[in-house]
Amino acid sequence: MESKNSNAKESDCDSVFEHVTRAPDIPVYAVMVAYKEDPCPFKLNLGIGVYRTEEGKPLLLNVVRKAEKLLVNELSANKEDLPITGIAEFNKLSAKLIFGADSSAIQENRATTVQCLSGSGSLRIGAEFLAKHYHQRTVYMSQPTYANHPNFFVPAGITVKTYRYYDPTTCGLDFQGLLEDLGAASFGAIVLLQTCGHNPTGVDPSLEQWEQIRKLMRLNGLLPFFDCAYQGFVSASLDADAQPVRMFVADGGECLTALSYSKIMGLYAERVGALSIVCKTADVASRVESQLKLIIRPMYSNPPIHGASIVTAILKDREMYGEWVTELKAMTDRITIMRQQLYNALHDRAIPGDWSHITKQVGMFSLTGLNAEQVAFLTKEYHIYMSSDGRINLSGLSTRTVPYLADAIHAAVALNV
Amino acid sequence: MWRYMMRRYSSSTSARKLGLWWDRVGPAMKDPITGVTESFLADSSPNKINLGVGAYRDDEGKPVVLRCVREAEARIAGSEFLESVSAAVSSKFVEESVKLVYGNDSDVVKEGRVAGVQALSGTGACRLFAEFQRHFHPDSRIYLPDPTWSNHHNIWKDAQVPERTFHYYDHDSKGLNFSALIDDVKNAQDGSFFLLHPCAHNPTGVDPTEEQWREISYQFKVKNHFPFFDMAYQGFASGNLDKDARAIRIFLEDDHLVGCAQSFAKNMGLYGHRVGCLSVLCADSNQVGSIRSQLQRIARAMYSSPPVHGVLLVSTILSDPYLKSLWIEELKTMANRIRGMRTTLQDSLERLDSPLNWDHITNQVGMFCFSGLTPDQIDRLAREFHIYMTRDGRISMAGVTTGNVSYLANAIHETTRSDQEAKILCNA
């Protein structure tokens, strides 16, 4: 027996993955790269999905820094594997956050909450659970929705359909279209709903509209799956922003929720989130939880410890919780101010069109109403970057740059025939 | 508006009934490994010993945070680094990780032929590969050693890749069934995918010798099989990182294009941080970008991006000569303690005049010992002696301490001395 000793520079061996083609680039990442490579000193990045300060910097919340320091100095803490479902206290506190302490889901112990990797991980685990245990293999999501949403369901074998949501003529909600499409959905279909701060449109239903949606969905047996990535980011009230979820839970019915701490605690890179499945009874919830473990273990065994430890430290301490709420409010207030400033600047320039959607829309994002050609013009002539659907991140703006954007939009709109 | 609601009115009652979406969801079976820890935690005996999970414990039975990790953590605390793992940190991490596996001076690394991505520890790395395998080789199956870590079966199953097993452990010799292994390699269809443990096999602790690895590599070459290594214990088998990677390096000498799942859970004590690396070797550097992009695409659909903290720790430690040498020293200490416990346990059993042969305790390598204990004996050990292990008889040596080794030896001796079956084995 001899082993072949190759001196060749490249392998003589054929790769079994020779036929693997490059995966398509993610459009929004391509925007990031283009922005990065742009040498223009006054370039503006409005295509990001994360919060930025007035100085255009990422924000590490003081309370997060504080919590992390506590963790580092806690010598008794270890780095053992978490249970498959994550930190128990984290799960309890996350359920309290989204459902409210007095929720029947919590009082009756009929919700299971498991720590997952941010909203994305929560959605994927939820999708896998539904694919395995639910009788319907279709999910409806808003048109448009967060670009990555379909990717959590398709690999699980769930078919993606859409329901009308955004009305480009009003830059608002196409409520009739939404009701029609959900009304026509197959019985028992899964419906992905964004709780607040809709990405990418910034358009949220009113509470009255949510109530109508709830009634319709319950009558048609549609299963709600809430993506909750911006609780507290819209109105600065954690309770108010979670109302849509709480309305559905209050009627005694079932639903899924994916809660993310990425934006609301600035913990993007630590991947902290929680999947909750609200069931009819505690017994069902317990069985559901045991099945979730079987899905999680062959994917990554147990969730990462660091981010969830930080969240737990903050949520369980009255003082730190208060500090967090204050810092959250500061971010939300700044976004609201940017909206107002931008609207005023557009209005002052007498740019044709109704720009009231800038202040009517809520949360971090706005669909400006600019089309792909106008967006390309803004990038080419003004070095302003955003996704081609005209979505901007309001936190990418500052008092200093609002006029610049307004001028650019003015020029773009004037160009268009 | 009402017409949308009225349409379904007739089925509203059944809707309410059918609102019990999860009625038919049964309770899941307990995981064979984590289930052991649950039982252990529920036991109030002061003498209880957990020999279930493969997590390192010091001689007081306590989990350990390595000094190099504490120091790295102090350095990176509060870093402004929160939006995602930056491309720079990610590539640094992958670069250092694959050097550990393939060698600092390896050609594949120098020639830029390693497609590597961060993964959620070893589990995540295996799952990424399994999904990748199914996507690009949809008709393939995976050959898993018999036995293997129980979760390997679940991982490839959930990725919808059918499995076969190949002979590995010989229950009689408590060693490697080499001839049957080679037969299985030869009889498998050309171009089959095999999962191999490069060192410290879990659960048996039985590793091929260097000569045996050379033969396996040769046969793989003849059959054009794909070798996928799950390396969870590099440094834990011999105490030496390069020695423990020897099997992989032998395959590299034979010009195999391997895949490797690498975990920093055990050897850096970073269990809960979920840090690992998946690497796939390419025929040329052009292919690297394509494979990385596909792996990242699979990962994105699972969790968008991996957590940053653990990666930053590993990257910091591996890039700093002082921290890296501290790590190597601490790793040696852990490996030596386990080896010491193996010797002590075997000696203790022999001094108790156990009629059975316990050589396998020191022949086997790494965190685990495949004790040969039967399910009945294991049940008795739990019931009477409050000693917990998985039902395949796998003992995590990390759970053995100078404080409990005598108690453990006594308990094993009590449980096996009267067993007729055991006596027969002893005479074999």
mmCIF file of C-alpha atoms in Angstrom, chain B residues 90-117 231 234-235 240-246 248-249 252 258 260-262 264 267-268 276-281 314-321 324 327-328:
data_model
loop_
_atom_site.group_PDB
_atom_site.id
_atom_site.type_symbol
_atom_site.label_atom_id
_atom_site.label_comp_id
_atom_site.label_asym_id
_atom_site.label_seq_id
_atom_site.Cartn_x
_atom_site.Cartn_y
_atom_site.Cartn_z
ATOM 1 C CA SER B 90 -14.797 36.424 10.036
ATOM 2 C CA SER B 91 -11.907 35.775 7.665
ATOM 3 C CA LYS B 92 -9.364 36.050 10.452
ATOM 4 C CA PHE B 93 -11.338 33.496 12.440
ATOM 5 C CA VAL B 94 -11.615 31.110 9.505
ATOM 6 C CA GLU B 95 -7.956 31.577 8.588
ATOM 7 C CA GLU B 96 -6.752 30.707 12.080
ATOM 8 C CA SER B 97 -9.247 27.870 12.499
ATOM 9 C CA VAL B 98 -8.340 26.077 9.310
ATOM 10 C CA LYS B 99 -4.643 26.424 10.112
ATOM 11 C CA LEU B 100 -5.326 24.433 13.258
ATOM 12 C CA VAL B 101 -6.979 21.666 11.253
ATOM 13 C CA TYR B 102 -4.810 21.459 8.165
ATOM 14 C CA GLY B 103 -1.514 22.695 9.587
ATOM 15 C CA ASN B 104 0.154 26.097 9.689
ATOM 16 C CA ASP B 105 2.236 25.308 6.630
ATOM 17 C CA SER B 106 -0.299 23.297 4.728
ATOM 18 C CA ASP B 107 -0.452 23.752 0.988
ATOM 19 C CA VAL B 108 -4.199 23.962 0.887
ATOM 20 C CA VAL B 109 -4.127 26.978 3.190
ATOM 21 C CA LYS B 110 -1.211 28.659 1.377
ATOM 22 C CA GLU B 111 -2.874 28.126 -1.984
ATOM 23 C CA GLY B 112 -6.164 29.592 -0.771
ATOM 24 C CA ARG B 113 -8.089 26.404 -1.463
ATOM 25 C CA VAL B 114 -10.071 26.234 1.761
ATOM 26 C CA ALA B 115 -13.682 27.393 1.670
ATOM 27 C CA GLY B 116 -14.473 28.092 5.319
ATOM 28 C CA VAL B 117 -17.402 29.659 7.148
ATOM 29 C CA MET B 231 -13.420 17.246 14.783
ATOM 30 C CA GLN B 234 -8.750 18.431 18.756
ATOM 31 C CA GLY B 235 -6.224 18.640 21.555
ATOM 32 C CA ASN B 240 -1.263 17.905 21.211
ATOM 33 C CA LEU B 241 -3.216 19.766 18.523
ATOM 34 C CA ASP B 242 -1.144 18.616 15.553
ATOM 35 C CA LYS B 243 -1.055 15.003 16.683
ATOM 36 C CA ASP B 244 -4.831 14.964 17.057
ATOM 37 C CA ALA B 245 -5.229 16.279 13.502
ATOM 38 C CA ARG B 246 -2.924 13.616 12.100
ATOM 39 C CA ILE B 248 -6.803 14.644 8.434
ATOM 40 C CA ARG B 249 -3.237 15.474 7.457
ATOM 41 C CA LEU B 252 -4.303 15.637 2.744
ATOM 42 C CA VAL B 258 -11.975 16.757 2.542
ATOM 43 C CA CYS B 260 -14.281 19.306 8.209
ATOM 44 C CA ALA B 261 -16.607 20.408 10.999
ATOM 45 C CA GLN B 262 -14.582 21.985 13.760
ATOM 46 C CA PHE B 264 -14.267 25.138 19.876
ATOM 47 C CA ASN B 267 -11.053 22.539 23.546
ATOM 48 C CA MET B 268 -11.592 26.214 24.345
ATOM 49 C CA GLY B 276 -17.292 26.373 15.140
ATOM 50 C CA CYS B 277 -16.014 26.343 11.608
ATOM 51 C CA LEU B 278 -17.028 24.391 8.543
ATOM 52 C CA SER B 279 -14.384 24.022 5.852
ATOM 53 C CA VAL B 280 -14.488 22.327 2.470
ATOM 54 C CA LEU B 281 -11.312 21.902 0.419
ATOM 55 C CA VAL B 314 -11.434 32.556 19.366
ATOM 56 C CA SER B 315 -9.995 35.017 16.878
ATOM 57 C CA THR B 316 -8.382 37.040 19.675
ATOM 58 C CA ILE B 317 -6.840 33.971 21.281
ATOM 59 C CA LEU B 318 -5.547 32.376 18.087
ATOM 60 C CA SER B 319 -4.052 35.593 16.730
ATOM 61 C CA ASP B 320 -2.158 36.495 19.891
ATOM 62 C CA PRO B 321 0.984 34.392 20.458
ATOM 63 C CA LYS B 324 -2.439 31.019 22.006
ATOM 64 C CA TRP B 327 -4.439 28.087 25.551
ATOM 65 C CA ILE B 328 -2.212 25.221 24.426
#
